[in-house]
PDB file of C-alpha atoms in Angstrom:
ATOM      1  CA  UNK A   1      71.618-215.665 138.266  1.00 54.00           C
ATOM      2  CA  UNK A   2      71.735-213.545 135.099  1.00 55.00           C
ATOM      3  CA  UNK A   3      70.583-210.624 136.921  1.00 53.00           C
ATOM      4  CA  UNK A   4      73.323-211.298 139.627  1.00 55.00           C
ATOM      5  CA  UNK A   5      76.258-211.246 136.703  1.00 46.00           C
ATOM      6  CA  UNK A   6      74.852-208.315 135.073  1.00 53.00           C
ATOM      7  CA  UNK A   7      75.422-206.441 138.291  1.00 54.00           C
ATOM      8  CA  UNK A   8      78.341-207.441 138.916  1.00 48.00           C
ATOM      9  CA  UNK A   9      79.534-206.903 135.306  1.00 43.00           C
ATOM     10  CA  UNK A  10      78.389-202.893 135.421  1.00 48.00           C
ATOM     11  CA  UNK A  11      79.858-202.302 138.483  1.00 48.00           C
ATOM     12  CA  UNK A  12      83.467-203.818 137.197  1.00 44.00           C
ATOM     13  CA  UNK A  13      82.880-201.915 134.134  1.00 38.00           C
ATOM     14  CA  UNK A  14      81.089-198.632 134.559  1.00 39.00           C
ATOM     15  CA  UNK A  15      82.968-197.208 138.511  1.00 40.00           C
ATOM     16  CA  UNK A  16      85.017-195.004 138.868  1.00 35.00           C
ATOM     17  CA  UNK A  17      87.599-193.814 142.171  1.00 34.00           C
ATOM     18  CA  UNK A  18      86.750-190.874 143.037  1.00 34.00           C
ATOM     19  CA  UNK A  19      88.601-188.262 145.911  1.00 31.00           C
ATOM     20  CA  UNK A  20      87.411-188.442 149.534  1.00 33.00           C
ATOM     21  CA  UNK A  21      85.935-186.227 152.151  1.00 32.00           C
ATOM     22  CA  UNK A  22      84.283-186.155 155.250  1.00 36.00           C
ATOM     23  CA  UNK A  23      80.744-184.042 155.422  1.00 38.00           C
ATOM     24  CA  UNK A  24      76.845-185.288 155.712  1.00 44.00           C
ATOM     25  CA  UNK A  25      74.891-188.060 157.977  1.00 70.00           C
ATOM     26  CA  UNK A  26      72.969-190.735 157.846  1.00 83.00           C
ATOM     27  CA  UNK A  27      69.693-188.888 157.630  1.00 82.00           C
ATOM     28  CA  UNK A  28      71.133-186.640 155.012  1.00 81.00           C
ATOM     29  CA  UNK A  29      71.659-189.682 152.994  1.00 89.00           C
ATOM     30  CA  UNK A  30      68.611-191.616 152.848  1.00 92.00           C
ATOM     31  CA  UNK A  31      66.509-187.975 152.954  1.00 92.00           C
ATOM     32  CA  UNK A  32      67.373-187.414 148.995  1.00 94.00           C
ATOM     33  CA  UNK A  33      67.643-189.964 145.934  1.00 96.00           C
ATOM     34  CA  UNK A  34      70.928-189.766 144.306  1.00 97.00           C
ATOM     35  CA  UNK A  35      71.502-190.556 140.628  1.00 97.00           C
ATOM     36  CA  UNK A  36      74.548-190.715 137.556  1.00 97.00           C
ATOM     37  CA  UNK A  37      74.419-190.371 133.914  1.00 95.00           C
ATOM     38  CA  UNK A  38      77.584-192.256 132.676  1.00 92.00           C
ATOM     39  CA  UNK A  39      79.620-191.364 129.688  1.00 91.00           C
ATOM     40  CA  UNK A  40      77.893-194.289 127.765  1.00 88.00           C
ATOM     41  CA  UNK A  41      74.225-193.519 128.295  1.00 91.00           C
ATOM     42  CA  UNK A  42      73.672-195.865 131.535  1.00 94.00           C
ATOM     43  CA  UNK A  43      72.027-194.514 134.860  1.00 97.00           C
ATOM     44  CA  UNK A  44      72.292-195.396 137.727  1.00 97.00           C
ATOM     45  CA  UNK A  45      69.943-194.303 141.018  1.00 97.00           C
ATOM     46  CA  UNK A  46      69.817-195.123 144.449  1.00 97.00           C
ATOM     47  CA  UNK A  47      66.680-193.711 146.609  1.00 97.00           C
ATOM     48  CA  UNK A  48      65.411-194.635 149.585  1.00 96.00           C
ATOM     49  CA  UNK A  49      61.474-194.402 151.165  1.00 94.00           C
ATOM     50  CA  UNK A  50      61.714-195.933 154.596  1.00 91.00           C
ATOM     51  CA  UNK A  51      63.619-198.813 156.129  1.00 92.00           C
ATOM     52  CA  UNK A  52      63.120-199.916 151.709  1.00 95.00           C
ATOM     53  CA  UNK A  53      66.245-198.653 148.960  1.00 96.00           C
ATOM     54  CA  UNK A  54      66.256-199.984 146.097  1.00 97.00           C
ATOM     55  CA  UNK A  55      69.594-199.139 143.565  1.00 97.00           C
ATOM     56  CA  UNK A  56      68.441-199.568 139.782  1.00 97.00           C
ATOM     57  CA  UNK A  57      70.824-199.198 137.121  1.00 95.00           C
ATOM     58  CA  UNK A  58      69.720-198.790 133.450  1.00 95.00           C
ATOM     59  CA  UNK A  59      71.785-199.742 130.597  1.00 92.00           C
ATOM     60  CA  UNK A  60      71.375-200.382 126.925  1.00 89.00           C
ATOM     61  CA  UNK A  61      67.641-201.419 127.765  1.00 90.00           C
ATOM     62  CA  UNK A  62      68.350-203.422 130.269  1.00 93.00           C
ATOM     63  CA  UNK A  63      67.400-202.704 134.015  1.00 95.00           C
ATOM     64  CA  UNK A  64      68.707-204.142 137.029  1.00 93.00           C
ATOM     65  CA  UNK A  65      66.960-203.602 140.491  1.00 95.00           C
ATOM     66  CA  UNK A  66      68.541-204.004 143.886  1.00 95.00           C
ATOM     67  CA  UNK A  67      65.165-203.516 145.963  1.00 96.00           C
ATOM     68  CA  UNK A  68      64.424-203.920 149.754  1.00 96.00           C
ATOM     69  CA  UNK A  69      64.915-203.481 153.541  1.00 95.00           C
ATOM     70  CA  UNK A  70      67.800-201.422 154.105  1.00 95.00           C
ATOM     71  CA  UNK A  71      70.363-200.563 156.898  1.00 94.00           C
ATOM     72  CA  UNK A  72      72.066-198.104 157.317  1.00 94.00           C
ATOM     73  CA  UNK A  73      75.080-196.962 159.340  1.00 93.00           C
ATOM     74  CA  UNK A  74      78.147-193.878 159.432  1.00 91.00           C
ATOM     75  CA  UNK A  75      79.774-195.750 156.498  1.00 92.00           C
ATOM     76  CA  UNK A  76      77.483-198.396 154.944  1.00 95.00           C
ATOM     77  CA  UNK A  77      74.571-199.610 153.341  1.00 95.00           C
ATOM     78  CA  UNK A  78      73.029-203.195 153.136  1.00 97.00           C
ATOM     79  CA  UNK A  79      69.602-203.789 151.152  1.00 97.00           C
ATOM     80  CA  UNK A  80      68.154-207.300 152.210  1.00 96.00           C
ATOM     81  CA  UNK A  81      66.614-208.588 149.047  1.00 93.00           C
ATOM     82  CA  UNK A  82      64.518-211.834 149.871  1.00 89.00           C
ATOM     83  CA  UNK A  83      63.314-212.157 146.593  1.00 88.00           C
ATOM     84  CA  UNK A  84      66.559-213.719 145.574  1.00 87.00           C
ATOM     85  CA  UNK A  85      67.983-214.723 149.080  1.00 89.00           C
ATOM     86  CA  UNK A  86      70.561-212.079 149.030  1.00 93.00           C
ATOM     87  CA  UNK A  87      71.877-209.092 151.046  1.00 95.00           C
ATOM     88  CA  UNK A  88      73.577-206.103 148.704  1.00 96.00           C
ATOM     89  CA  UNK A  89      76.682-204.483 151.172  1.00 96.00           C
ATOM     90  CA  UNK A  90      77.793-200.776 149.616  1.00 96.00           C
ATOM     91  CA  UNK A  91      80.571-198.864 151.481  1.00 96.00           C
ATOM     92  CA  UNK A  92      79.183-194.898 151.140  1.00 95.00           C
ATOM     93  CA  UNK A  93      80.523-191.462 151.793  1.00 93.00           C
ATOM     94  CA  UNK A  94      78.907-188.173 151.525  1.00 92.00           C
ATOM     95  CA  UNK A  95      80.387-185.423 150.017  1.00 91.00           C
ATOM     96  CA  UNK A  96      78.009-182.557 150.097  1.00 89.00           C
ATOM     97  CA  UNK A  97      75.753-182.851 147.000  1.00 93.00           C
ATOM     98  CA  UNK A  98      77.812-186.051 145.893  1.00 95.00           C
ATOM     99  CA  UNK A  99      77.902-189.569 147.323  1.00 95.00           C
ATOM    100  CA  UNK A 100      80.450-192.079 146.907  1.00 96.00           C
ATOM    101  CA  UNK A 101      79.592-195.286 147.009  1.00 96.00           C
ATOM    102  CA  UNK A 102      81.821-198.585 146.393  1.00 96.00           C
ATOM    103  CA  UNK A 103      80.956-201.986 145.487  1.00 94.00           C
ATOM    104  CA  UNK A 104      83.750-204.997 145.840  1.00 92.00           C
ATOM    105  CA  UNK A 105      86.467-201.993 145.585  1.00 91.00           C
ATOM    106  CA  UNK A 106      84.931-200.481 142.518  1.00 93.00           C
ATOM    107  CA  UNK A 107      83.635-196.922 142.945  1.00 95.00           C
ATOM    108  CA  UNK A 108      80.865-194.170 141.735  1.00 95.00           C
ATOM    109  CA  UNK A 109      80.122-190.633 142.883  1.00 96.00           C
ATOM    110  CA  UNK A 110      76.019-190.048 142.603  1.00 97.00           C
ATOM    111  CA  UNK A 111      75.103-186.411 142.419  1.00 97.00           C
ATOM    112  CA  UNK A 112      71.598-185.392 144.992  1.00 95.00           C
ATOM    113  CA  UNK A 113      68.456-185.565 143.518  1.00 94.00           C
ATOM    114  CA  UNK A 114      67.419-181.563 144.090  1.00 79.00           C
TER     115      UNK A 114
END
């Protein structure tokens, strides 16, 4: 339960709003990993492997991971975490070499890893 609370706090405190665009595709999203290092040193990374997705947040020596099977459509990613019996839904918007990722109204822009 503590991990879930920490995830919500990280997304609420660390995320910022960004400008929207309409480029990219599901294939491009899943073919790359996306990450961002915030000013305070926190690191967020989203990666895909086959039908699985993994979102990690590393901050202040703590690491939180949301990992499991995923379903991706034109604007949403849902990660199914069987060990917690939970599903996490994220909205996304590809912006070329950036990815706008939203969770419960908070948004962060991740950069494509090359």
